[in-house]
Amino acid sequence: QVQLVESGGGSVQVQDGSLRLSCKASGFTVSGYCMAWFRQRPGKQREGVATIDRDTLLNYAPSVEGRFSISRNNGLNTMYLSMEKLKLEDTAMYYCAADPTISDSDCLHRLDVTRFAYWGQGTQVNVSA
């Protein structure tokens, strides 16, 4: 059974705040899937934040590039999102997602929330002034 479990969310202050989110996978191997982080801010649609493809190539939303870093540990079957220089607008529920059918090209360049088959329950990140 495929399962994704996020952890690591919390409350931090702007600029100095940093967090590292984890997404522990079970029932499949993360290195064989398109893996992604999404977030949903209050009153907004779910949006893509970062992706990592099977070749460990990465892509980021412009709003987080240079501040967030996506990675994975194949041995632990876990994906991470390291977040630095957090801004108020980073406040959101963060979700990890996985799909075995999305091509590496689409994984990096055509991030579509509707194409991901598997989702975690989310972890909340709150950034305050």
PDB file of C-alpha atoms in Angstrom:
ATOM      1  CA  GLN A   1       0.000   0.000   0.000  1.00  0.00           C
ATOM      2  CA  VAL A   2       1.399   3.351  -1.065  1.00  0.00           C
ATOM      3  CA  GLN A   3       1.653   5.851   1.748  1.00  0.00           C
ATOM      4  CA  LEU A   4       3.240   9.284   2.158  1.00  0.00           C
ATOM      5  CA  VAL A   5       3.668  10.843   5.572  1.00  0.00           C
ATOM      6  CA  GLU A   6       4.865  14.428   5.943  1.00  0.00           C
ATOM      7  CA  SER A   7       6.455  15.891   9.029  1.00  0.00           C
ATOM      8  CA  GLY A   8       8.538  18.868  10.076  1.00  0.00           C
ATOM      9  CA  GLY A   9       6.082  21.717   9.823  1.00  0.00           C
ATOM     10  CA  GLY A  10       5.790  24.364  12.500  1.00  0.00           C
ATOM     11  CA  SER A  11       5.839  28.050  13.307  1.00  0.00           C
ATOM     12  CA  VAL A  12       8.781  30.319  12.519  1.00  0.00           C
ATOM     13  CA  GLN A  13       9.487  34.005  12.081  1.00  0.00           C
ATOM     14  CA  VAL A  14      10.296  35.697   8.799  1.00  0.00           C
ATOM     15  CA  GLN A  15      13.827  35.918   7.403  1.00  0.00           C
ATOM     16  CA  ASP A  16      15.501  34.080  10.241  1.00  0.00           C
ATOM     17  CA  GLY A  17      13.152  31.179  10.114  1.00  0.00           C
ATOM     18  CA  SER A  18      14.029  27.878   8.502  1.00  0.00           C
ATOM     19  CA  LEU A  19      12.366  24.513   8.417  1.00  0.00           C
ATOM     20  CA  ARG A  20      13.002  21.103   6.915  1.00  0.00           C
ATOM     21  CA  LEU A  21      10.008  19.097   5.841  1.00  0.00           C
ATOM     22  CA  SER A  22      10.199  15.335   5.426  1.00  0.00           C
ATOM     23  CA  CYS A  23       8.054  12.995   3.364  1.00  0.00           C
ATOM     24  CA  LYS A  24       8.466   9.355   4.324  1.00  0.00           C
ATOM     25  CA  ALA A  25       7.279   6.978   1.619  1.00  0.00           C
ATOM     26  CA  SER A  26       6.201   3.377   1.949  1.00  0.00           C
ATOM     27  CA  GLY A  27       4.871   0.871  -0.529  1.00  0.00           C
ATOM     28  CA  PHE A  28       7.060   2.154  -3.351  1.00  0.00           C
ATOM     29  CA  THR A  29      10.557   3.452  -4.078  1.00  0.00           C
ATOM     30  CA  VAL A  30      10.884   7.241  -4.284  1.00  0.00           C
ATOM     31  CA  SER A  31      13.690   7.040  -6.818  1.00  0.00           C
ATOM     32  CA  GLY A  32      11.324   5.470  -9.326  1.00  0.00           C
ATOM     33  CA  TYR A  33       8.613   8.109  -9.134  1.00  0.00           C
ATOM     34  CA  CYS A  34       8.114  11.745  -9.975  1.00  0.00           C
ATOM     35  CA  MET A  35       8.117  13.350  -6.536  1.00  0.00           C
ATOM     36  CA  ALA A  36       6.912  16.827  -5.675  1.00  0.00           C
ATOM     37  CA  TRP A  37       6.064  19.277  -2.952  1.00  0.00           C
ATOM     38  CA  PHE A  38       2.897  21.328  -3.247  1.00  0.00           C
ATOM     39  CA  ARG A  39       1.408  23.899  -0.923  1.00  0.00           C
ATOM     40  CA  GLN A  40      -1.981  25.398  -0.369  1.00  0.00           C
ATOM     41  CA  ARG A  41      -2.152  28.868   1.095  1.00  0.00           C
ATOM     42  CA  PRO A  42      -5.345  30.128   2.748  1.00  0.00           C
ATOM     43  CA  GLY A  43      -7.944  30.901   0.106  1.00  0.00           C
ATOM     44  CA  LYS A  44      -5.696  29.761  -2.723  1.00  0.00           C
ATOM     45  CA  GLN A  45      -5.469  26.751  -4.992  1.00  0.00           C
ATOM     46  CA  ARG A  46      -2.850  24.113  -4.403  1.00  0.00           C
ATOM     47  CA  GLU A  47       0.371  25.085  -6.172  1.00  0.00           C
ATOM     48  CA  GLY A  48       3.583  23.325  -7.065  1.00  0.00           C
ATOM     49  CA  VAL A  49       6.656  24.256  -5.067  1.00  0.00           C
ATOM     50  CA  ALA A  50       9.407  21.896  -6.181  1.00  0.00           C
ATOM     51  CA  THR A  51       9.918  18.640  -8.015  1.00  0.00           C
ATOM     52  CA  ILE A  52      12.574  15.964  -8.240  1.00  0.00           C
ATOM     53  CA  ASP A  53      12.628  13.474 -11.074  1.00  0.00           C
ATOM     54  CA  ARG A  54      14.060   9.974 -11.311  1.00  0.00           C
ATOM     55  CA  ASP A  55      17.454  11.299 -12.364  1.00  0.00           C
ATOM     56  CA  THR A  56      17.496  13.648  -9.379  1.00  0.00           C
ATOM     57  CA  LEU A  57      16.991  16.689 -11.552  1.00  0.00           C
ATOM     58  CA  LEU A  58      15.223  19.487  -9.747  1.00  0.00           C
ATOM     59  CA  ASN A  59      12.813  22.269 -10.515  1.00  0.00           C
ATOM     60  CA  TYR A  60      11.391  25.067  -8.381  1.00  0.00           C
ATOM     61  CA  ALA A  61       8.600  27.554  -8.498  1.00  0.00           C
ATOM     62  CA  PRO A  62      10.006  31.071  -9.052  1.00  0.00           C
ATOM     63  CA  SER A  63       8.613  32.193  -5.706  1.00  0.00           C
ATOM     64  CA  VAL A  64      10.832  29.781  -3.771  1.00  0.00           C
ATOM     65  CA  GLU A  65      13.909  29.396  -5.975  1.00  0.00           C
ATOM     66  CA  GLY A  66      17.068  30.222  -4.073  1.00  0.00           C
ATOM     67  CA  ARG A  67      15.351  29.749  -0.712  1.00  0.00           C
ATOM     68  CA  PHE A  68      13.978  26.196  -0.850  1.00  0.00           C
ATOM     69  CA  SER A  69      15.813  22.995  -1.666  1.00  0.00           C
ATOM     70  CA  ILE A  70      14.241  19.648  -2.572  1.00  0.00           C
ATOM     71  CA  SER A  71      16.163  16.425  -2.093  1.00  0.00           C
ATOM     72  CA  ARG A  72      15.675  12.756  -1.375  1.00  0.00           C
ATOM     73  CA  ASN A  73      17.437   9.985   0.471  1.00  0.00           C
ATOM     74  CA  ASN A  74      16.926   6.757  -1.430  1.00  0.00           C
ATOM     75  CA  GLY A  75      18.169   4.630   1.441  1.00  0.00           C
ATOM     76  CA  LEU A  76      15.585   6.119   3.788  1.00  0.00           C
ATOM     77  CA  ASN A  77      12.984   6.311   1.018  1.00  0.00           C
ATOM     78  CA  THR A  78      12.317   9.874   2.083  1.00  0.00           C
ATOM     79  CA  MET A  79      12.000  13.207   0.307  1.00  0.00           C
ATOM     80  CA  TYR A  80      12.829  16.538   1.914  1.00  0.00           C
ATOM     81  CA  LEU A  81      12.123  20.220   1.474  1.00  0.00           C
ATOM     82  CA  SER A  82      14.594  22.541   3.168  1.00  0.00           C
ATOM     83  CA  MET A  83      13.208  26.036   3.513  1.00  0.00           C
ATOM     84  CA  GLU A  84      15.227  29.140   4.400  1.00  0.00           C
ATOM     85  CA  LYS A  85      14.579  32.889   4.470  1.00  0.00           C
ATOM     86  CA  LEU A  86      10.921  32.175   4.973  1.00  0.00           C
ATOM     87  CA  LYS A  87       8.407  34.868   4.101  1.00  0.00           C
ATOM     88  CA  LEU A  88       4.920  35.537   5.388  1.00  0.00           C
ATOM     89  CA  GLU A  89       3.530  34.308   2.078  1.00  0.00           C
ATOM     90  CA  ASP A  90       5.124  30.898   2.625  1.00  0.00           C
ATOM     91  CA  THR A  91       2.458  30.185   5.244  1.00  0.00           C
ATOM     92  CA  ALA A  92       0.564  27.182   3.908  1.00  0.00           C
ATOM     93  CA  MET A  93      -0.233  23.527   4.253  1.00  0.00           C
ATOM     94  CA  TYR A  94       2.563  21.652   2.519  1.00  0.00           C
ATOM     95  CA  TYR A  95       1.911  18.342   0.797  1.00  0.00           C
ATOM     96  CA  CYS A  96       4.166  15.781  -0.769  1.00  0.00           C
ATOM     97  CA  ALA A  97       3.003  13.927  -3.830  1.00  0.00           C
ATOM     98  CA  ALA A  98       4.184  11.036  -5.954  1.00  0.00           C
ATOM     99  CA  ASP A  99       3.293   9.454  -9.238  1.00  0.00           C
ATOM    100  CA  PRO A 100       4.835   6.599 -11.221  1.00  0.00           C
ATOM    101  CA  THR A 101       3.450   7.548 -14.636  1.00  0.00           C
ATOM    102  CA  ILE A 102       4.533  11.169 -15.039  1.00  0.00           C
ATOM    103  CA  SER A 103       7.557  11.406 -17.340  1.00  0.00           C
ATOM    104  CA  ASP A 104      10.735  13.031 -16.108  1.00  0.00           C
ATOM    105  CA  SER A 105      10.223  15.882 -18.547  1.00  0.00           C
ATOM    106  CA  ASP A 106       6.692  16.553 -17.330  1.00  0.00           C
ATOM    107  CA  CYS A 107       7.822  16.106 -13.754  1.00  0.00           C
ATOM    108  CA  LEU A 108      10.183  19.020 -14.158  1.00  0.00           C
ATOM    109  CA  HIS A 109       8.337  21.239 -16.607  1.00  0.00           C
ATOM    110  CA  ARG A 110       4.609  20.458 -16.542  1.00  0.00           C
ATOM    111  CA  LEU A 111       3.703  20.251 -12.897  1.00  0.00           C
ATOM    112  CA  ASP A 112       0.005  19.438 -12.738  1.00  0.00           C
ATOM    113  CA  VAL A 113      -1.656  18.787  -9.407  1.00  0.00           C
ATOM    114  CA  THR A 114      -4.315  16.608 -11.045  1.00  0.00           C
ATOM    115  CA  ARG A 115      -1.774  14.102 -12.380  1.00  0.00           C
ATOM    116  CA  PHE A 116      -0.404  12.955  -9.045  1.00  0.00           C
ATOM    117  CA  ALA A 117      -1.927   9.737  -7.764  1.00  0.00           C
ATOM    118  CA  TYR A 118      -0.545   9.697  -4.253  1.00  0.00           C
ATOM    119  CA  TRP A 119      -0.624  12.400  -1.592  1.00  0.00           C
ATOM    120  CA  GLY A 120       0.362  12.831   1.995  1.00  0.00           C
ATOM    121  CA  GLN A 121      -1.892  14.346   4.624  1.00  0.00           C
ATOM    122  CA  GLY A 122       0.005  17.621   4.750  1.00  0.00           C
ATOM    123  CA  THR A 123       2.074  19.493   7.308  1.00  0.00           C
ATOM    124  CA  GLN A 124       1.354  23.085   8.311  1.00  0.00           C
ATOM    125  CA  VAL A 125       3.944  25.847   8.048  1.00  0.00           C
ATOM    126  CA  ASN A 126       3.202  29.176   9.721  1.00  0.00           C
ATOM    127  CA  VAL A 127       5.473  32.162   9.185  1.00  0.00           C
ATOM    128  CA  SER A 128       4.952  35.244  11.335  1.00  0.00           C
ATOM    129  CA  ALA A 129       6.468  38.711  11.552  1.00  0.00           C
TER     130      ALA A 129
END
